[in-house]
XYZ file of C-alpha atoms in Angstrom:
225
model
C 4.006 2.760 7.321
C 6.691 0.806 9.094
C 10.400 0.362 8.470
C 12.572 -2.635 9.453
C 13.431 -2.968 13.145
C 15.673 -5.316 15.138
C 14.083 -8.608 16.235
C 12.213 -8.508 19.551
C 10.258 -11.033 21.618
C 7.145 -12.157 19.722
C 4.042 -10.062 20.313
C 1.707 -7.993 18.166
C 0.671 -4.383 18.017
C -2.817 -4.939 19.352
C -1.710 -7.185 22.197
C -3.679 -10.289 21.245
C -2.314 -12.557 23.943
C 1.238 -12.186 22.675
C 0.354 -13.855 19.373
C 1.271 -12.200 16.103
C -1.513 -11.295 13.729
C -1.233 -13.205 10.469
C -2.823 -10.640 8.165
C -0.644 -10.214 5.072
C -0.431 -9.806 1.321
C -0.254 -13.435 0.207
C 0.324 -13.167 -3.547
C 0.835 -10.607 -6.300
C -0.015 -10.590 -10.015
C 1.838 -7.829 -11.844
C 3.060 -6.436 -15.160
C 5.905 -3.936 -15.637
C 6.324 -1.479 -18.515
C 8.855 1.250 -19.301
C 8.014 4.815 -18.283
C 9.890 8.090 -18.715
C 9.971 10.488 -15.752
C 11.526 13.754 -16.850
C 14.465 12.572 -18.938
C 15.061 9.456 -16.853
C 14.196 5.806 -17.462
C 11.645 4.564 -14.935
C 9.215 1.651 -14.736
C 5.549 1.325 -13.892
C 4.322 -1.903 -12.322
C 0.581 -2.539 -12.113
C -1.486 -5.480 -11.020
C -3.471 -7.051 -8.209
C -2.487 -7.964 -4.663
C -4.249 -10.804 -2.878
C -4.339 -10.813 0.893
C -5.996 -12.126 4.007
C -7.184 -10.507 7.230
C -6.700 -12.173 10.612
C -10.070 -12.464 12.415
C -8.404 -10.934 15.509
C -7.909 -7.578 13.770
C -9.869 -4.876 15.573
C -12.208 -4.009 12.705
C -15.909 -3.332 13.166
C -17.962 -5.735 11.056
C -15.090 -8.128 10.325
C -16.697 -11.062 12.149
C -19.688 -11.015 9.794
C -17.634 -11.325 6.592
C -17.149 -14.630 4.716
C -13.913 -16.451 5.540
C -11.668 -19.196 4.212
C -10.925 -22.524 5.896
C -8.557 -20.782 8.336
C -11.219 -18.281 9.352
C -9.556 -15.374 7.522
C -11.235 -12.835 5.276
C -9.639 -12.797 1.811
C -9.479 -9.799 -0.515
C -7.870 -8.496 -3.677
C -7.038 -4.939 -4.711
C -5.414 -3.216 -7.666
C -2.073 -1.478 -7.132
C 0.671 0.363 -8.979
C 4.338 1.216 -8.425
C 6.400 3.861 -10.230
C 10.145 3.422 -9.716
C 13.497 4.234 -11.360
C 14.835 1.475 -13.574
C 18.096 1.743 -11.613
C 17.501 -0.378 -8.495
C 20.122 1.602 -6.535
C 17.813 4.631 -6.641
C 14.880 2.837 -5.042
C 15.118 3.991 -1.450
C 11.955 5.725 -0.220
C 8.463 5.075 -1.571
C 5.569 7.512 -1.248
C 2.411 5.436 -0.721
C -0.739 7.365 -1.603
C -4.177 6.771 -0.139
C -6.490 7.330 -3.098
C -9.214 9.983 -2.984
C -12.394 8.566 -4.504
C -10.252 6.234 -6.569
C -8.021 8.978 -7.980
C -4.258 9.490 -7.466
C -4.736 13.070 -6.236
C -1.344 13.345 -4.509
C 0.520 12.189 -7.631
C -1.438 14.568 -9.861
C -0.747 17.468 -7.482
C 2.975 16.810 -7.105
C 3.625 16.251 -10.800
C 1.078 18.807 -12.066
C -0.541 16.791 -14.850
C -3.972 15.472 -15.774
C -4.891 11.861 -16.390
C -4.923 10.837 -20.017
C -7.899 8.529 -19.469
C -11.305 8.488 -17.785
C -10.176 5.357 -15.953
C -8.273 6.371 -12.806
C -7.698 2.889 -11.384
C -4.126 1.732 -10.714
C -4.225 -0.653 -13.670
C -6.268 1.526 -16.024
C -4.965 5.076 -15.557
C -2.905 6.550 -18.394
C -0.115 9.024 -17.660
C 1.613 11.512 -20.004
C 5.106 10.821 -21.276
C 7.586 12.384 -18.872
C 5.101 12.230 -15.975
C 4.643 15.944 -15.453
C 7.220 18.065 -13.617
C 9.527 15.234 -12.592
C 8.914 15.872 -8.869
C 9.471 12.244 -7.900
C 12.816 12.046 -9.671
C 13.989 15.405 -8.318
C 13.241 14.452 -4.713
C 14.399 10.838 -4.841
C 10.947 9.366 -4.293
C 9.264 6.318 -5.749
C 5.461 6.125 -5.849
C 2.849 3.520 -4.973
C -0.861 3.209 -4.354
C -3.280 0.387 -3.619
C -7.070 0.418 -3.698
C -8.466 0.643 -0.171
C -11.761 2.562 -0.315
C -15.260 1.186 0.056
C -17.015 1.483 -3.293
C -13.681 1.444 -5.127
C -11.793 -1.612 -3.875
C -13.871 -4.732 -4.414
C -12.362 -6.334 -1.320
C -13.300 -3.527 1.105
C -16.976 -3.946 2.062
C -19.060 -1.054 3.359
C -19.880 -3.124 6.446
C -16.190 -3.422 7.415
C -14.395 -0.356 6.096
C -11.431 -0.964 8.404
C -10.326 -3.709 6.015
C -8.978 -0.876 3.857
C -6.586 0.127 6.633
C -5.248 -3.417 6.789
C -4.793 -3.432 3.000
C -2.736 -0.222 3.085
C -0.759 -1.309 6.150
C 0.205 -4.701 4.757
C 0.957 -3.305 1.291
C 3.319 -0.794 2.886
C 4.940 -3.427 5.088
C 5.575 -5.625 2.087
C 7.217 -2.785 0.174
C 9.247 -1.586 3.165
C 10.573 -5.066 3.981
C 8.929 -5.215 7.404
C 6.260 -7.684 6.316
C 6.540 -11.213 4.908
C 7.263 -11.485 1.161
C 4.241 -12.522 -0.871
C 4.190 -15.427 -3.289
C 4.858 -14.140 -6.783
C 6.150 -10.841 -5.404
C 9.849 -11.389 -6.100
C 9.879 -8.950 -9.057
C 8.420 -6.118 -6.948
C 10.872 -3.501 -5.658
C 11.480 -3.328 -1.920
C 12.319 -0.092 -0.139
C 14.188 1.105 2.941
C 11.180 3.073 4.139
C 7.711 4.228 3.138
C 5.783 7.475 3.577
C 1.977 7.445 3.681
C 0.170 10.452 2.187
C -3.387 11.549 1.525
C -5.410 14.653 0.638
C -8.789 15.731 2.049
C -10.797 12.627 3.024
C -7.727 10.505 2.303
C -5.797 12.560 4.864
C -8.493 11.581 7.354
C -7.845 7.945 6.412
C -4.137 8.431 7.205
C -4.929 10.084 10.550
C -7.318 7.270 11.465
C -4.822 4.572 10.497
C -2.252 6.071 12.874
C -4.745 6.850 15.658
C -6.027 3.266 15.670
C -2.532 1.774 15.769
C -2.435 0.200 12.317
C 1.021 1.707 11.761
C 2.607 -0.155 14.686
C 5.416 -2.510 13.735
C 4.251 -6.119 14.271
C 7.669 -7.338 15.447
C 8.327 -5.244 18.563
C 4.653 -4.440 19.039
C 5.366 -0.814 19.878
C 6.487 2.261 18.031
C 6.620 2.922 14.329
C 7.852 5.191 11.631
C 5.185 6.896 9.545
């Protein structure tokens, strides 16, 4: 994930003729409810992000996907955010790459089991108190967005790299280094983001970095992950 950087001459991470890629989260539909983490008042925001993928992204199979009038592939994916109610405590967000549609990192850190068979961001049910209170103790917020083929409706098996763009642009939006999405004003924004995964999701994280999807679009070089 990327954090804000000083303005630099326009370019993009992949070097597409000095032109910025226009992939981005374009709109957000969300609902927020109260949640208790340990003994603290937190909030859980769930919903759907809508986004578009620039045809110049280096993704195998992208050219064969249906596009809009601007030639961009459009997608939607479920997401969730778990944050303190106190906005001053929203600093760093841990963004999880799901493992077969399950929030394995969250379950491991907080040591609890889902209270529902549905593990999707909008359908999962969590116990009151959210387990051990690891997030609160370590000053972390939590987020995840669907990005896996067979789980996220917008990530086709013929172009699995779309999932990397989804995670990248979701993280950029949260960490203030990407453009704000329409309807996203209520969503928290963070100073920085940490990307995490377990098992095959850890491979996803490694691949995202190795293929340069974590590079800040403004300077076109370097990143924080």
